[in-house]
CSV table of C-alpha atoms in Angstrom, one decimal:
chain,number,residue,atom,x,y,z
G,1,MET,CA,91.2,171.6,127.1
G,2,ASN,CA,93.1,171.2,123.7
G,3,THR,CA,96.4,170.4,125.6
G,4,ARG,CA,97.6,168.4,122.6
G,5,ASN,CA,97.0,170.6,119.9
G,6,PRO,CA,99.8,172.4,119.1
G,7,ARG,CA,98.0,175.0,116.8
G,8,ALA,CA,96.0,175.8,120.1
G,9,TYR,CA,99.0,177.1,121.5
G,10,ILE,CA,99.9,179.1,118.7
G,11,LEU,CA,96.3,180.7,118.9
G,12,PHE,CA,96.5,181.0,122.8
G,13,VAL,CA,99.8,183.1,122.3
G,14,ILE,CA,98.2,185.3,119.9
G,15,ALA,CA,95.2,185.9,122.4
G,16,LEU,CA,97.6,186.8,125.2
G,17,ALA,CA,99.1,189.6,122.9
G,18,ILE,CA,95.6,190.6,122.0
G,19,ASN,CA,94.5,190.7,125.6
G,20,ALA,CA,97.9,192.6,126.7
G,21,PHE,CA,97.4,194.9,123.8
G,22,GLY,CA,93.5,195.6,124.4
G,23,ILE,CA,94.6,196.5,128.5
G,24,ALA,CA,97.1,198.8,127.3
G,25,PHE,CA,94.9,200.7,124.9
G,26,ILE,CA,92.4,200.8,127.7
G,27,THR,CA,94.8,202.0,130.4
G,28,ARG,CA,96.1,204.5,128.0
G,29,ALA,CA,92.7,206.3,127.4
G,30,LEU,CA,93.7,207.7,130.8
G,31,LEU,CA,90.5,206.7,132.4
G,32,GLY,CA,91.4,203.7,134.4
G,33,THR,CA,92.5,200.3,133.5
G,34,SER,CA,90.9,197.1,133.4
G,35,PRO,CA,90.0,195.6,136.8
G,36,ILE,CA,92.1,192.7,136.8
G,37,THR,CA,95.0,194.8,136.3
G,38,SER,CA,94.1,197.7,138.6
G,39,ILE,CA,96.3,196.6,141.2
G,40,THR,CA,99.3,196.4,139.1
G,41,TYR,CA,98.7,199.5,137.3
G,42,VAL,CA,98.4,201.4,140.8
G,43,MET,CA,101.6,199.9,142.0
G,44,SER,CA,103.5,200.7,138.9
G,45,MET,CA,102.7,204.4,139.8
G,46,PHE,CA,104.7,204.6,142.6
G,47,THR,CA,107.4,201.9,142.4
G,48,SER,CA,110.4,201.2,140.1
G,49,LEU,CA,108.5,198.2,138.6
G,50,THR,CA,106.5,198.6,135.3
G,51,MET,CA,103.0,197.4,135.0
G,52,GLY,CA,104.0,194.3,133.2
G,53,GLN,CA,106.4,193.2,135.7
G,54,TRP,CA,104.0,193.7,138.5
G,55,THR,CA,101.5,191.6,136.5
G,56,ILE,CA,104.2,188.9,136.6
G,57,VAL,CA,105.0,189.1,140.5
G,58,LEU,CA,101.0,189.3,141.3
G,59,ASN,CA,100.3,186.1,139.2
G,60,LEU,CA,103.3,184.2,140.1
G,61,GLY,CA,101.9,185.1,143.9
G,62,PHE,CA,98.5,183.9,143.0
G,63,MET,CA,100.2,180.3,142.0
G,64,ILE,CA,101.8,179.9,145.5
G,65,LEU,CA,98.2,180.9,146.9
G,66,GLU,CA,96.6,178.4,144.8
G,67,LEU,CA,98.3,175.5,146.5
G,68,PRO,CA,96.5,175.8,150.0
G,69,PHE,CA,93.3,175.5,148.1
G,70,MET,CA,94.4,172.6,145.8
G,71,ARG,CA,94.5,168.9,146.8
G,72,LYS,CA,97.0,166.5,145.9
G,73,GLU,CA,94.6,164.7,143.6
G,74,ASP,CA,93.7,168.3,142.2
G,75,LEU,CA,97.6,169.0,141.7
G,76,ARG,CA,98.1,165.6,140.4
G,77,THR,CA,95.3,165.8,137.5
G,78,ASP,CA,95.8,169.5,136.7
G,79,LEU,CA,99.9,169.7,137.1
G,80,ALA,CA,100.0,170.5,133.4
G,81,CYS,CA,97.6,173.1,133.7
G,82,TYR,CA,99.1,174.4,136.8
G,83,LEU,CA,102.4,174.8,135.6
G,84,LEU,CA,101.3,176.4,132.3
G,85,GLN,CA,100.6,179.5,134.4
G,86,ILE,CA,104.2,180.0,134.7
G,87,PRO,CA,105.0,180.8,130.7
G,88,THR,CA,101.8,182.5,130.3
G,89,THR,CA,102.4,184.8,133.5
G,90,LEU,CA,105.8,185.5,131.6
G,91,PHE,CA,104.3,186.2,128.3
G,92,PHE,CA,101.4,188.3,129.6
G,93,GLY,CA,103.4,190.3,131.7
G,94,SER,CA,105.8,191.0,129.1
G,95,PHE,CA,103.3,191.4,126.3
G,96,ILE,CA,101.8,194.1,128.5
G,97,ASP,CA,104.9,196.3,129.0
G,98,VAL,CA,105.5,196.3,125.0
G,99,SER,CA,102.0,197.3,124.4
G,100,MET,CA,102.1,199.9,126.7
G,101,ASN,CA,105.4,201.3,125.1
G,102,ALA,CA,104.0,200.6,121.7
G,103,LEU,CA,101.2,203.0,122.5
G,104,SER,CA,103.2,206.0,124.5
G,105,TRP,CA,101.8,208.2,121.8
G,106,LEU,CA,98.3,207.6,122.9
G,107,GLN,CA,97.7,210.4,125.2
G,108,PRO,CA,94.2,211.7,124.4
G,109,GLU,CA,93.1,215.0,125.9
G,110,MET,CA,89.7,215.6,125.0
G,111,TYR,CA,87.2,213.6,127.0
G,112,VAL,CA,85.2,211.9,124.0
G,113,LEU,CA,88.8,210.7,122.5
G,114,LYS,CA,89.4,209.2,126.0
G,115,ILE,CA,86.1,207.4,125.6
G,116,ALA,CA,86.6,206.4,122.2
G,117,SER,CA,90.1,205.1,123.1
G,118,LEU,CA,88.6,203.2,126.1
G,119,LEU,CA,85.7,201.6,123.9
G,120,PHE,CA,88.3,200.7,121.4
G,121,GLY,CA,90.3,199.2,124.1
G,122,CYS,CA,87.3,197.2,125.2
G,123,VAL,CA,86.8,195.8,122.0
G,124,ILE,CA,90.3,194.4,121.3
G,125,LEU,CA,90.3,192.9,124.9
G,126,ALA,CA,87.1,191.4,124.0
G,127,LEU,CA,88.5,189.5,121.2
G,128,GLY,CA,91.5,188.4,122.9
G,129,ILE,CA,89.2,186.8,125.6
G,130,ALA,CA,87.0,185.1,122.9
G,131,LEU,CA,90.4,183.6,121.1
G,132,GLU,CA,91.7,182.6,124.2
G,133,VAL,CA,88.3,180.6,124.9
G,134,LYS,CA,88.6,179.1,121.4
G,135,ALA,CA,92.3,178.1,122.0
G,136,ASN,CA,91.3,176.6,125.3
G,137,VAL,CA,94.7,175.5,126.5
G,138,ALA,CA,95.5,177.4,129.5
G,139,MET,CA,94.2,179.7,132.2
G,140,ALA,CA,96.1,182.8,133.5
G,141,ALA,CA,97.0,182.9,137.2
G,142,GLY,CA,94.1,184.8,138.3
G,143,GLU,CA,91.6,182.8,136.6
G,144,TYR,CA,93.2,179.5,138.1
G,145,PHE,CA,93.3,181.0,141.5
G,146,VAL,CA,89.8,181.8,141.2
G,147,LYS,CA,88.9,177.9,139.9
G,148,ALA,CA,90.9,176.5,143.1
G,149,ILE,CA,88.8,178.7,145.4
G,150,ALA,CA,85.5,177.8,143.8
G,151,ARG,CA,86.3,174.0,143.6
G,152,ARG,CA,87.5,173.9,146.9
G,153,LEU,CA,84.8,175.9,148.6
G,154,ARG,CA,82.1,174.8,146.0
G,155,THR,CA,81.2,178.1,145.0
G,156,ASP,CA,80.2,179.2,141.5
G,157,PHE,CA,83.2,180.2,139.4
G,158,GLY,CA,81.6,183.1,137.5
G,159,TYR,CA,80.3,184.9,141.1
G,160,THR,CA,83.7,183.9,142.6
G,161,LYS,CA,85.6,185.7,139.6
G,162,LEU,CA,83.3,188.8,140.1
G,163,GLY,CA,84.0,188.9,143.4
G,164,PHE,CA,88.0,188.4,143.0
G,165,ASP,CA,87.8,191.4,140.4
G,166,SER,CA,85.9,193.6,142.7
G,167,SER,CA,88.4,192.9,145.6
G,168,LEU,CA,91.3,193.7,143.0
G,169,VAL,CA,89.5,196.9,142.4
G,170,ALA,CA,88.9,197.7,146.1
G,171,LEU,CA,92.7,196.8,147.0
G,172,SER,CA,93.7,199.0,144.4
G,173,CYS,CA,91.8,202.0,145.5
G,174,ILE,CA,92.9,201.4,149.3
G,175,VAL,CA,96.8,201.0,148.2
G,176,SER,CA,96.2,204.2,146.1
G,177,TYR,CA,94.9,206.4,148.6
G,178,ALA,CA,97.2,205.1,151.3
G,179,VAL,CA,100.3,205.9,149.5
G,180,MET,CA,99.3,208.7,147.1
G,181,GLY,CA,96.7,210.4,149.0
G,182,THR,CA,94.2,210.0,146.2
G,183,ILE,CA,92.5,207.3,144.2
G,184,GLN,CA,94.4,206.8,141.1
G,185,GLY,CA,94.2,204.2,138.3
G,186,VAL,CA,90.5,203.1,139.1
G,187,ARG,CA,88.3,205.5,137.4
G,188,GLU,CA,85.0,205.1,135.3
G,189,GLY,CA,87.1,203.2,132.6
G,190,THR,CA,87.5,200.4,135.0
G,191,VAL,CA,83.6,200.2,135.5
G,192,VAL,CA,83.0,200.6,131.7
G,193,ALA,CA,85.6,197.7,131.1
G,194,ALA,CA,84.0,195.3,133.7
G,195,VAL,CA,80.3,195.9,132.1
G,196,ILE,CA,80.8,195.9,128.3
G,197,VAL,CA,83.6,193.5,127.9
G,198,GLY,CA,81.8,190.6,128.8
G,199,PRO,CA,78.8,191.5,126.5
G,200,ILE,CA,81.3,191.9,123.6
G,201,VAL,CA,82.8,188.4,123.7
G,202,HIS,CA,79.5,186.8,124.0
G,203,PHE,CA,78.3,188.4,120.9
G,204,ILE,CA,81.6,187.8,118.8
G,205,SER,CA,82.3,184.3,120.0
G,206,PRO,CA,80.5,182.7,117.4
G,207,TRP,CA,82.2,184.3,114.7
G,208,PHE,CA,85.2,182.8,115.9
G,209,LYS,CA,83.8,179.4,114.5
G,210,VAL,CA,86.2,180.3,111.5
G,211,PHE,CA,89.1,179.3,113.6
G,212,ASP,CA,88.0,175.7,113.6
G,213,ARG,CA,89.5,174.9,110.1
G,214,PHE,CA,92.9,176.2,111.6
G,215,LEU,CA,92.4,174.3,114.6
G,216,TYR,CA,91.3,171.3,113.4
G,217,PRO,CA,92.3,170.6,109.8
G,218,SER,CA,91.1,167.3,109.5
G,219,GLY,CA,87.3,168.7,110.4
G,220,LYS,CA,86.8,166.6,113.9
G,221,THR,CA,86.2,169.6,115.8
G,222,GLY,CA,84.1,168.0,118.3
G,223,ARG,CA,81.9,170.2,120.4
G,224,PRO,CA,82.7,173.0,122.8
G,225,ALA,CA,82.3,172.2,126.5
G,226,GLY,CA,78.4,173.1,127.4
G,227,GLN,CA,77.2,172.6,123.8
G,228,ALA,CA,76.4,168.7,124.7
G,229,SER,CA,75.1,167.3,121.6
G,230,LEU,CA,74.1,163.7,121.0
G,231,PRO,CA,77.0,162.2,118.6
G,232,VAL,CA,75.6,161.2,115.4
G,233,GLU,CA,76.5,157.6,115.8
G,234,ASP,CA,74.3,157.6,119.0
G,235,PHE,CA,71.5,158.8,117.2
G,236,HIS,CA,68.9,155.9,116.3
G,237,PRO,CA,68.5,156.2,112.3
G,238,GLY,CA,65.0,155.6,112.4
G,239,HIS,CA,64.0,158.1,114.7
G,240,ARG,CA,62.8,161.3,113.6
G,241,VAL,CA,62.3,164.4,116.1
G,242,ILE,CA,60.3,167.5,115.4
G,243,THR,CA,61.5,170.5,117.6
G,244,ILE,CA,59.3,173.5,117.8
G,245,ALA,CA,60.7,176.6,119.2
G,246,ARG,CA,57.8,179.4,119.5
G,247,GLU,CA,56.9,183.1,120.4
G,248,PHE,CA,54.5,183.1,123.3
G,249,GLY,CA,51.0,183.0,121.9
G,250,SER,CA,51.6,181.5,118.7
G,251,GLY,CA,50.2,178.2,119.5
G,252,GLY,CA,53.5,176.5,119.6
G,253,HIS,CA,52.3,173.8,122.5
G,254,LEU,CA,49.1,173.2,120.9
G,255,LEU,CA,50.8,172.7,117.6
G,256,GLY,CA,52.9,170.0,119.2
G,257,GLU,CA,49.8,168.5,120.9
G,258,MET,CA,48.3,168.3,117.4
G,259,LEU,CA,51.5,166.4,115.9
G,260,SER,CA,51.7,164.1,118.5
G,261,LYS,CA,48.1,162.8,118.1
G,262,GLU,CA,48.4,162.7,114.5
G,263,LEU,CA,51.4,161.1,114.0
G,264,GLY,CA,51.2,158.8,117.2
G,265,ILE,CA,54.5,160.1,118.4
G,266,ARG,CA,55.2,161.3,122.2
G,267,LEU,CA,55.1,165.1,122.9
G,268,TYR,CA,58.0,166.2,125.2
G,269,ASP,CA,57.0,169.7,126.8
G,270,LYS,CA,55.6,170.2,130.4
G,271,GLU,CA,56.8,166.7,131.5
G,272,PHE,CA,60.2,168.4,131.1
G,273,ILE,CA,59.7,170.0,134.3
G,274,HIS,CA,59.6,166.5,136.0
G,275,LEU,CA,62.2,165.1,134.0
G,276,SER,CA,64.6,168.0,134.7
G,277,ALA,CA,64.1,168.0,138.4
G,278,GLN,CA,65.0,164.5,138.6
G,279,GLU,CA,68.1,164.8,136.6
G,280,SER,CA,69.2,168.3,138.2
G,281,GLY,CA,68.3,167.8,141.7
G,282,MET,CA,66.3,171.0,141.8
G,283,ASP,CA,63.1,171.7,143.3
G,284,GLU,CA,60.2,171.4,140.4
G,285,ALA,CA,58.8,175.3,141.5
G,286,TYR,CA,62.2,176.9,140.9
G,287,ILE,CA,62.7,175.0,137.3
G,288,ARG,CA,58.9,176.0,136.1
G,289,LYS,CA,59.9,179.8,137.0
G,290,ASN,CA,63.7,179.7,135.6
G,291,GLU,CA,63.5,177.0,133.1
G,292,GLN,CA,63.4,179.7,130.1
G,293,SER,CA,65.1,182.4,131.5
G,294,ILE,CA,68.4,183.6,132.7
G,295,PRO,CA,68.9,186.0,136.0
G,296,SER,CA,70.4,188.9,134.0
G,297,PHE,CA,71.7,188.4,130.4
G,298,TRP,CA,74.0,191.4,131.0
G,299,LEU,CA,75.6,189.7,134.2
G,300,LYS,CA,75.7,186.5,132.9
G,301,SER,CA,77.5,187.9,130.2
G,302,VAL,CA,80.0,189.9,132.5
G,303,TYR,CA,80.8,187.0,134.8
G,304,ALA,CA,81.1,184.5,131.7
G,305,GLN,CA,83.7,186.4,129.9
G,306,ASN,CA,86.5,184.5,131.3
G,307,LYS,CA,85.0,181.0,131.3
G,308,ASN,CA,86.6,178.3,129.3
G,309,THR,CA,84.0,175.3,130.0
G,310,VAL,CA,80.4,175.4,131.5
G,311,GLU,CA,82.0,173.6,134.3
G,312,GLN,CA,83.7,176.2,135.5
G,313,SER,CA,80.6,178.6,135.7
G,314,MET,CA,77.9,176.2,136.8
G,315,ALA,CA,75.1,178.7,137.9
G,316,PRO,CA,71.7,177.2,138.7
G,317,ASP,CA,70.7,178.1,135.4
G,318,ASP,CA,73.7,176.5,133.5
G,319,VAL,CA,73.0,173.4,135.6
G,320,LEU,CA,69.3,173.4,134.3
G,321,PHE,CA,70.3,173.9,130.7
G,322,VAL,CA,72.8,170.9,130.8
G,323,ALA,CA,70.1,168.7,132.6
G,324,GLU,CA,67.4,169.6,129.8
G,325,SER,CA,69.8,169.1,127.0
G,326,LYS,CA,70.7,166.0,128.5
G,327,ILE,CA,66.9,164.9,128.5
G,328,VAL,CA,66.4,166.3,124.9
G,329,GLN,CA,69.1,163.9,123.8
G,330,GLU,CA,68.0,160.7,125.4
G,331,ALA,CA,64.4,161.2,124.1
G,332,ALA,CA,65.8,161.6,120.6
G,333,ALA,CA,68.0,158.8,121.0
G,334,LYS,CA,64.9,156.5,122.4
G,335,GLU,CA,62.0,157.3,120.1
G,336,ASP,CA,60.3,159.7,117.6
G,337,CYS,CA,59.0,162.5,119.3
G,338,VAL,CA,57.9,166.2,119.3
G,339,ILE,CA,59.9,168.5,121.5
G,340,VAL,CA,58.8,171.9,122.2
G,341,GLY,CA,61.5,174.5,123.4
G,342,ARG,CA,64.1,174.1,125.4
G,343,CYS,CA,66.8,174.8,122.6
G,344,ALA,CA,66.1,171.2,121.3
G,345,ASP,CA,66.8,172.9,117.6
G,346,PHE,CA,70.4,173.4,118.9
G,347,VAL,CA,71.2,170.7,121.1
G,348,LEU,CA,70.5,168.0,118.2
G,349,ASP,CA,71.8,170.5,115.2
G,350,GLY,CA,73.4,167.9,112.6
G,351,GLN,CA,71.5,165.0,113.8
G,352,PRO,CA,69.7,162.7,111.3
G,353,GLY,CA,65.9,163.0,111.2
G,354,LEU,CA,65.2,166.5,112.6
G,355,ILE,CA,62.7,168.5,111.8
G,356,ARG,CA,63.0,172.0,113.1
G,357,VAL,CA,60.1,174.5,113.2
G,358,PHE,CA,59.8,177.9,114.5
G,359,CYS,CA,56.4,179.2,115.8
G,360,CYS,CA,55.3,183.1,115.7
G,361,ALA,CA,52.5,185.2,115.5
G,362,GLY,CA,51.2,188.5,114.8
G,363,LEU,CA,50.7,191.0,118.3
G,364,ASP,CA,47.1,191.1,117.8
G,365,ASP,CA,46.5,187.5,117.1
G,366,ALA,CA,49.0,186.4,119.9
G,367,ARG,CA,47.1,188.6,122.1
G,368,GLN,CA,43.8,187.2,121.2
G,369,ARG,CA,45.1,183.7,122.2
G,370,CYS,CA,46.8,184.4,125.2
G,371,VAL,CA,43.3,185.9,126.4
G,372,GLN,CA,40.9,183.3,125.2
G,373,GLU,CA,43.1,180.3,125.8
G,374,TYR,CA,45.7,181.1,128.3
G,375,GLY,CA,43.2,183.1,130.5
G,376,LEU,CA,45.4,186.5,130.4
G,377,PRO,CA,43.7,189.7,131.4
G,378,ALA,CA,43.3,191.6,128.1
G,379,ASP,CA,44.9,195.0,129.6
G,380,LYS,CA,48.1,192.8,130.5
G,381,ALA,CA,48.4,190.5,127.5
G,382,GLU,CA,50.4,192.3,125.4
G,383,SER,CA,53.0,193.3,128.2
G,384,GLU,CA,53.4,189.6,129.0
G,385,ILE,CA,53.8,188.6,125.3
G,386,LYS,CA,56.9,190.8,125.0
G,387,ARG,CA,58.2,189.9,128.6
G,388,VAL,CA,58.1,186.3,128.1
G,389,ASN,CA,59.6,186.4,124.6
G,390,ARG,CA,62.5,188.7,125.8
G,391,LYS,CA,63.1,185.9,128.1
G,392,ARG,CA,63.0,183.3,125.7
G,393,MET,CA,65.1,185.2,123.1
G,394,ALA,CA,67.7,185.6,126.1
G,395,HIS,CA,67.7,182.2,126.9
G,396,TYR,CA,68.3,181.1,123.8
G,397,GLU,CA,70.6,183.5,122.3
G,398,TYR,CA,72.9,183.1,125.5
G,399,TYR,CA,73.2,179.3,125.6
G,400,THR,CA,73.6,179.0,121.6
G,401,GLY,CA,75.1,182.1,120.3
G,402,ARG,CA,72.3,182.1,117.8
G,403,LYS,CA,69.9,184.7,116.8
G,404,TRP,CA,66.4,183.4,118.4
G,405,GLY,CA,64.1,183.2,115.4
G,406,ASP,CA,66.7,183.0,112.5
G,407,PRO,CA,64.8,181.5,109.5
G,408,HIS,CA,68.2,179.9,108.5
G,409,HIS,CA,68.2,177.7,111.6
G,410,TYR,CA,64.8,176.0,110.8
G,411,ASP,CA,63.0,173.7,108.4
G,412,LEU,CA,60.0,175.6,108.7
G,413,VAL,CA,58.8,178.9,110.1
G,414,VAL,CA,55.1,179.2,110.4
G,415,ASN,CA,53.1,182.2,111.2
G,416,THR,CA,50.0,181.1,112.9
G,417,SER,CA,48.5,184.7,111.9
G,418,HIS,CA,48.4,183.5,108.3
G,419,VAL,CA,48.4,179.7,108.5
G,420,SER,CA,46.0,177.9,111.0
G,421,ILE,CA,47.3,175.3,113.6
G,422,GLU,CA,45.7,172.6,111.5
G,423,GLU,CA,47.3,173.4,108.3
G,424,ALA,CA,51.0,173.8,110.0
G,425,CYS,CA,50.2,170.3,111.4
G,426,ARG,CA,49.7,169.0,108.2
G,427,MET,CA,52.8,170.6,106.5
G,428,ILE,CA,54.8,169.2,109.3
G,429,GLY,CA,53.3,165.9,109.0
G,430,GLU,CA,54.1,165.7,105.5
G,431,LEU,CA,57.7,166.5,106.1
G,432,TYR,CA,57.5,164.0,108.9
G,433,ARG,CA,56.1,161.0,106.5
G,434,HIS,CA,58.5,161.9,103.5
G,435,ALA,CA,61.3,161.7,106.0
G,436,LEU,CA,60.2,158.3,106.9
G,437,GLN,CA,60.0,157.3,103.4
G,438,ASN,CA,63.6,158.3,102.5
G,439,LYS,CA,65.4,156.9,105.9
């Protein structure tokens, strides 16, 4: 966390204010409220305390409940983060009340206006969350409570957070029905907010790199947690690495094999499965099935909306990505090589001696290669190509924040429908030899 960066605290306070305004906007849409504030909203309906005041009470209560889940060493090493929950809670609760009062005029009557207000509020909330993640100085009490539970019980942070939010919504319904005889404060807007805010955060987060200049005026930004990239000083200046990202059926693996033989350098592709199993402790069969996919892009985006670091949401697919990234780094540091897939162009981004290639092909040519070389049934080849490419795209874009296949991220884009594998190998070989001559 950026706990020693005063600029990060400024950004964090702004993020809290935006979050509060987004929650207030969602609430004023009159279609429910966000899951995390559902219980405080319901409580404010039949008590003298406001939604913001109940937020403060509830979050301070979470701080007390965190203690049984924290070991002495956890409290000692995390003391600053634990205590930061107090001002964070006070600011956040106050901002909610200020925002609710400022938006008192917002009382849409038409359902379409309610939906529009809800969606606008979700965008605002997503902006605040993305900014909070960028600041990376503290956690709200609810999130810290989940972190304490996940750490003590050794469960996944993301899915624990989903269960926590769902429990708050369920409790809100129970309290509302018990006290008021009907369910209020939890409606379709609560579900919409739960489902779309995370993906919006994931979509806009790459744009928040513009705040790096504010946070790190000296230019020393480092890499966010989870983007494990080899430091430039650890990359041997004599090593040249060719990374090949590829569409299914484009011949990317064949191109890698040909380059390996032509240039006399090692190819890393299928051996990643065995190496990743050793690094992560996972079963090779699991890796073979899941290494280039995520269980659900939408679900991952939903539960990842509040994570500040990869360590807080180490689901098996996250563990696998980190393990493979480490292997990519180690391979690049050890020798000249060709690396197929594994987001290697991103993991090694900015390193000297890197040649990034994207291999694509037209659907007809990809289908023909899949049938003739991969042995796929002709009637299933097209659907398999689309399925695999969707998985690769979702995997790449989730972990890198970049658009898969964007030519701006590559040194060479090869369309094997128009350029033979042999010709592509010759062109890449020339780039490689030119890089060797100018090292």
